[in-house]
Tab-separated table of C-alpha atoms in Angstrom:
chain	number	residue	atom	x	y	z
A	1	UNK	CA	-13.208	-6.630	10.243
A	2	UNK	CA	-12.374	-4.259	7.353
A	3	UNK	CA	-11.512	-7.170	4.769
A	4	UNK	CA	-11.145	-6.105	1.492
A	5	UNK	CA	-10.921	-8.674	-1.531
A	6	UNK	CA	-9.454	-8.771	-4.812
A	7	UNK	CA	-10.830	-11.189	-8.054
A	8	UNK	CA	-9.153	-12.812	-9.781
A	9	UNK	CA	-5.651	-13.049	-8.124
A	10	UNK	CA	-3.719	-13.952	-11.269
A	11	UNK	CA	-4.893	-13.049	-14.960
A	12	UNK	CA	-2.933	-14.002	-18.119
A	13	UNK	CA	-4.451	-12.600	-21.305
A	14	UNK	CA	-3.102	-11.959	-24.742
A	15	UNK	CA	-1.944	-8.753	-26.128
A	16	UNK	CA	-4.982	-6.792	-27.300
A	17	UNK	CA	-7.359	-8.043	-25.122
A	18	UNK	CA	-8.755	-6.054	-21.950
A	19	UNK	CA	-8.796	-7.612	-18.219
A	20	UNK	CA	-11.438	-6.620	-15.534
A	21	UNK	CA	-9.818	-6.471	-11.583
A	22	UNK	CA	-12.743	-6.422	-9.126
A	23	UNK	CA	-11.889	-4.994	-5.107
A	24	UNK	CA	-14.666	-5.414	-2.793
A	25	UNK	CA	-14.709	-4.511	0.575
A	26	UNK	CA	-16.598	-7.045	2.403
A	27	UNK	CA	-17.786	-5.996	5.805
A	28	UNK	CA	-17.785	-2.213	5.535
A	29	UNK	CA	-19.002	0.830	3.179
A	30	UNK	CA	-15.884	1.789	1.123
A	31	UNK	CA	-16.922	5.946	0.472
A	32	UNK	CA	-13.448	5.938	-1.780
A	33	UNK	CA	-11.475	2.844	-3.420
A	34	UNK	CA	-7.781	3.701	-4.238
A	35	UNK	CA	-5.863	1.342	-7.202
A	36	UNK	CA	-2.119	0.814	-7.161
A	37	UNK	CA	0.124	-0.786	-9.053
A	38	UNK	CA	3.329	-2.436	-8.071
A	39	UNK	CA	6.134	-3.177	-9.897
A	40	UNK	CA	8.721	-5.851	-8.901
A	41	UNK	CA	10.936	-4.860	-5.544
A	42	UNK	CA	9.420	-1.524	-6.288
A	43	UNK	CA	7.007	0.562	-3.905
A	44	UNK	CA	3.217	1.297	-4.786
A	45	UNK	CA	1.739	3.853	-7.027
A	46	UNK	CA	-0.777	5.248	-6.721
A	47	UNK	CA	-3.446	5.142	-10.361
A	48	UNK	CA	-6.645	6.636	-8.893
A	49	UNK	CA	-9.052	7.315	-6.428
A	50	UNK	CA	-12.736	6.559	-6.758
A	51	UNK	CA	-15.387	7.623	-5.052
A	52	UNK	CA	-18.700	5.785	-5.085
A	53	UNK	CA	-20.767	7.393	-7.557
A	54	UNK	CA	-18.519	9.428	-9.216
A	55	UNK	CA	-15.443	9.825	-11.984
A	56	UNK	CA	-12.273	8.416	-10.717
A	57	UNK	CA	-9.359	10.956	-10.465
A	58	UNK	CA	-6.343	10.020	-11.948
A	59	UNK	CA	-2.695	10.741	-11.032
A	60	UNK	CA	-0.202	12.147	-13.318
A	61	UNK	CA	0.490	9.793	-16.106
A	62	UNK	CA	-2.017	7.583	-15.774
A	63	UNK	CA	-4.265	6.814	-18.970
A	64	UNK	CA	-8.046	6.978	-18.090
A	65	UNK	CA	-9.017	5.840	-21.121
A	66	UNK	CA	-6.958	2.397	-20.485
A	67	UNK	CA	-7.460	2.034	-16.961
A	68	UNK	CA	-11.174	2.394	-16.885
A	69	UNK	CA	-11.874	2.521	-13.319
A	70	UNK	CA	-16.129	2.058	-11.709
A	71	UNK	CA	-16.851	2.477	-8.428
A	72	UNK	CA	-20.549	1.543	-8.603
A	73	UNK	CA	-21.231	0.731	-5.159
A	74	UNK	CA	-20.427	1.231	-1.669
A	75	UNK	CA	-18.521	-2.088	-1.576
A	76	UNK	CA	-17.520	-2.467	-4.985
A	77	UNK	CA	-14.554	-1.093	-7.873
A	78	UNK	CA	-13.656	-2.532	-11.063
A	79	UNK	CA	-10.285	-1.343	-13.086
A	80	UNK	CA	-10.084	-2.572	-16.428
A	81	UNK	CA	-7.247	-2.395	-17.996
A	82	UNK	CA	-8.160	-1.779	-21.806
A	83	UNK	CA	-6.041	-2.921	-25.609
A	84	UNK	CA	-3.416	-5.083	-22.669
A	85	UNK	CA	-0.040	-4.862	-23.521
A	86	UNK	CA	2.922	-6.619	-21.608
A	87	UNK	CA	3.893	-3.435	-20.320
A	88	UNK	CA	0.710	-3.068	-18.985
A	89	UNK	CA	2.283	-6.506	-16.830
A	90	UNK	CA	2.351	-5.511	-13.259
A	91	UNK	CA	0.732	-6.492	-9.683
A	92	UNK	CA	-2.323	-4.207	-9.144
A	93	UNK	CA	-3.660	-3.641	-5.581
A	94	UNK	CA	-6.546	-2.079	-4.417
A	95	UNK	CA	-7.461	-0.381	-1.358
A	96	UNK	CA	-11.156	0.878	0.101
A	97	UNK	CA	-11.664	3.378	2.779
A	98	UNK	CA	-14.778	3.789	5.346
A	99	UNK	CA	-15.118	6.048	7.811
A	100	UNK	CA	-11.829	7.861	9.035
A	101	UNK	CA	-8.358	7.659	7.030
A	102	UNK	CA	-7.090	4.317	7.480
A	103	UNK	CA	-6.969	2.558	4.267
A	104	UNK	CA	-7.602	-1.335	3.603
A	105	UNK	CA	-5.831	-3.311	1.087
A	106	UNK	CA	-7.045	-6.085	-1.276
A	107	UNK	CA	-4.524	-8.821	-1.833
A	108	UNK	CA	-3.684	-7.757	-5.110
A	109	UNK	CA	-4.032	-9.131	-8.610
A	110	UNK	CA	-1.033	-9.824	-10.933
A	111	UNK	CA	-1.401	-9.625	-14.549
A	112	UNK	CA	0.467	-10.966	-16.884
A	113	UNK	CA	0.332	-9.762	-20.661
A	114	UNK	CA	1.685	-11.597	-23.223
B	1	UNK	CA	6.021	17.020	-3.353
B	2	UNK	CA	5.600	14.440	-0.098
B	3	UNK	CA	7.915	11.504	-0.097
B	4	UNK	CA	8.877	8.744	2.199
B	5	UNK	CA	12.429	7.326	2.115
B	6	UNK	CA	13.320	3.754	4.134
B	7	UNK	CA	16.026	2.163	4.334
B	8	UNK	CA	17.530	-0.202	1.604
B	9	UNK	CA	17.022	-4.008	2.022
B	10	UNK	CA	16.860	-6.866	2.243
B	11	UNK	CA	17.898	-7.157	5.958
B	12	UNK	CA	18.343	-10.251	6.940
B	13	UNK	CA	18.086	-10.802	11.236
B	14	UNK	CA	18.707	-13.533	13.523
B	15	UNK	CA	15.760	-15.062	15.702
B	16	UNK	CA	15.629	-12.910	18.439
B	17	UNK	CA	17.405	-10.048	17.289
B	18	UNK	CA	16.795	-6.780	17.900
B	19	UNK	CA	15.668	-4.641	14.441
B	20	UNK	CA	15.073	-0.997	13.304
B	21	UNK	CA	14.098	-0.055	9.890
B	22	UNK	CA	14.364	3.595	9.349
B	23	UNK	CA	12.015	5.642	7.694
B	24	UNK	CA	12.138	9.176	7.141
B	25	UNK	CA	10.047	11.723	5.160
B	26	UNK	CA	9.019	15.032	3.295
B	27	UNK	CA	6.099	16.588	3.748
B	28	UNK	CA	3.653	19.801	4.236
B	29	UNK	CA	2.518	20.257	7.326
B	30	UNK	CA	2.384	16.922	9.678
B	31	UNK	CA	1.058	14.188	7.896
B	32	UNK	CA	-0.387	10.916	9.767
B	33	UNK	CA	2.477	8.020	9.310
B	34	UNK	CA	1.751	4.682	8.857
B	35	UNK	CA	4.239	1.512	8.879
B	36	UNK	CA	2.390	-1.482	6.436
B	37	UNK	CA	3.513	-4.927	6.584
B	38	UNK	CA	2.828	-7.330	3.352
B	39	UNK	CA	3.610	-11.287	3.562
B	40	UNK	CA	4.560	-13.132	1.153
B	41	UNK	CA	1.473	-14.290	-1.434
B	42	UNK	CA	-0.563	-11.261	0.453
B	43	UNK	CA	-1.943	-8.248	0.400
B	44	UNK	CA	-1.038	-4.742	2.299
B	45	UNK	CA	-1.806	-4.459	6.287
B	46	UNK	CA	-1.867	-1.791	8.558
B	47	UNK	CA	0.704	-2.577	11.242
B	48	UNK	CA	0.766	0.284	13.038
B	49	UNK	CA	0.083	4.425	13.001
B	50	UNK	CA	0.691	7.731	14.508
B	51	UNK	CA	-1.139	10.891	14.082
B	52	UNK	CA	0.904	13.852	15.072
B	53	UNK	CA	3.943	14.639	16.808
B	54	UNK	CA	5.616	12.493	19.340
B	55	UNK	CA	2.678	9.871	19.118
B	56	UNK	CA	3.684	6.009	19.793
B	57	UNK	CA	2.561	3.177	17.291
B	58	UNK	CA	2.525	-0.070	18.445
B	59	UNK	CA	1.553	-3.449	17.403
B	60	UNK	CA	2.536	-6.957	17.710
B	61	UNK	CA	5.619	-5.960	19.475
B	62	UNK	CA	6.485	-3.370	17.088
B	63	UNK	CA	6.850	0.140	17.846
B	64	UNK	CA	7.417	3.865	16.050
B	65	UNK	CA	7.579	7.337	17.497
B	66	UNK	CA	6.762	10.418	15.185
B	67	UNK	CA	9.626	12.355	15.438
B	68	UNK	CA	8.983	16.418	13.913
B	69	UNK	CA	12.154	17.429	14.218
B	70	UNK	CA	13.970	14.690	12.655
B	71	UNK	CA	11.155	13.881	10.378
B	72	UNK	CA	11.440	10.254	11.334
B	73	UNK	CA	9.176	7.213	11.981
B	74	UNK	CA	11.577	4.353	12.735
B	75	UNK	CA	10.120	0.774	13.383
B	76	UNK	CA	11.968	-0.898	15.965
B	77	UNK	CA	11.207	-4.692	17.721
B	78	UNK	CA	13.164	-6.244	20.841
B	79	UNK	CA	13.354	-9.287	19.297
B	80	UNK	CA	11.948	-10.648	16.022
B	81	UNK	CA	10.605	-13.777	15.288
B	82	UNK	CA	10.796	-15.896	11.902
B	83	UNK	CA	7.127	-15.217	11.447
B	84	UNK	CA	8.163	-11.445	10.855
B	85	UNK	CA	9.630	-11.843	7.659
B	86	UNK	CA	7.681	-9.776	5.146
B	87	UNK	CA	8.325	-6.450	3.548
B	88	UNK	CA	7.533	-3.278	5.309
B	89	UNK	CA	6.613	-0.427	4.073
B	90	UNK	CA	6.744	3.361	5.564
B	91	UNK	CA	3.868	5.951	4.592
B	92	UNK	CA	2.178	9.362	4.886
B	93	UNK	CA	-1.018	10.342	4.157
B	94	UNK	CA	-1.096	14.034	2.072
B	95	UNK	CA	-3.259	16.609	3.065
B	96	UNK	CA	-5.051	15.127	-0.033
B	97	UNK	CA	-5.615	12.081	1.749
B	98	UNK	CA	-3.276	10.347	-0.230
B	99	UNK	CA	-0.807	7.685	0.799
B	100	UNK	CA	2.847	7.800	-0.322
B	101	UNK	CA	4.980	5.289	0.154
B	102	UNK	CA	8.458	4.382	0.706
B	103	UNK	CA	10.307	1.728	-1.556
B	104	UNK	CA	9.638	-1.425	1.324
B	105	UNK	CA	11.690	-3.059	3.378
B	106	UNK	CA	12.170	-6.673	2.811
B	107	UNK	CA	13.069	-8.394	6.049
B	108	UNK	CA	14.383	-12.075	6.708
B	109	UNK	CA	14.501	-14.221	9.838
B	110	UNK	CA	16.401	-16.978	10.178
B	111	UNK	CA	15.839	-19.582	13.329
């Protein structure tokens, strides 16, 4: 149980453009969706937590108006990252949590701007 | 603010060798800790957690003890297999119910 999946797994796009990362959690009711993003032999950080239904809350630094982040469902979260630009290159993970405080991880998606 | 600090990689272990990676942290309060373990190609899984003080996590042969007073959550196994390498990484969840993690660990075993 408690499976959480990540589409597509590897994006390249060209500079400009804007790239949708989907996270689903597939056998359980994900009340908030976290997005990270993880640069190379670096740890996680964390963007932004969503909560079904509502505006995501971003961390310090983060741009909400290029990381547009949905959480439309109980099992769903888009992040799109908006106007791509190779620094925007990075491996982006998402997590979804049920009940309690463990959090689930997708498998991540890396992007690839060039 | 709350940060988790582990211990620089990559360590690389015989088969059967015993292994701690140490992991300590800064927080308010006493935040749940949570050792993650991610292979390669995959994504993030919970290997094991502890909730307050003095609690034992254990999974798959590993093991971590909460320590307060050295603010510690070492993972330790008797004897590692090659199907351990990954990279492991150290957390705490915030009182905002936010995980922070440390840097990762990236282990090797070699038969």
């Amino acid at each position: 149980g408690a499976v959480v999946s990540q589409h597509p797994s590897r994006v390249i796009c060209k500079s400009g453009t804007s790239v949708k990362i989907e996270c689903r959690s597939l056998d359980f009711q994900a009340t908030t969706m976290f997005w990270y993003r993880q640069f190379p032999k670096q740890s996680l950080m964390l963007m932004a937590t969503s909560n079904e239904g509502s505006k995501a809350t971003y961390e310090q630094g983060v741009e909400k108006d290029k990381f547009l982040i949905n959480h439309a469902s109980l099992t769903l979260s888009t992040l799109t990252v908006t106007s791509a630009h190779p620094e925007d290159s990075s491996f982006y993970i998402c997590s979804a949590r049920g009940e309690g405080e463990t959090q689930y991880f997708g498998p991540g998606t890396r992007l690839l701007v060039l | 603010g709350d940060s988790v600090t582990q211990m620089e990689g990559p360590v690389t272990l015989s088969e059967e060798a015993f292994l701690t990676i140490n992991c300590t942290y800064t927080a308010t309060g006493y935040p749940s800790l949570f050792w993650y373990v991610q292979y390669p190609g995959e994504g993030l899984q919970l290997l094991l957690k502890a909730t307050k003080a003095d609690d034992k996590g254990s999974n798959k042969g590993f093991e971590a003890t909460y320590r307060k007073e050295t603010t510690s959550f070492h993972l330790e196994k008797g004897s590692v297999q090659v199907s351990d390498s990954a990279v492991y990484f150290c957390a705490l969840l915030t009182w905002a119910q936010k995980l922070v993690f440390g840097q990762g660990t990236r282990l090797t075993i070699n038969p």
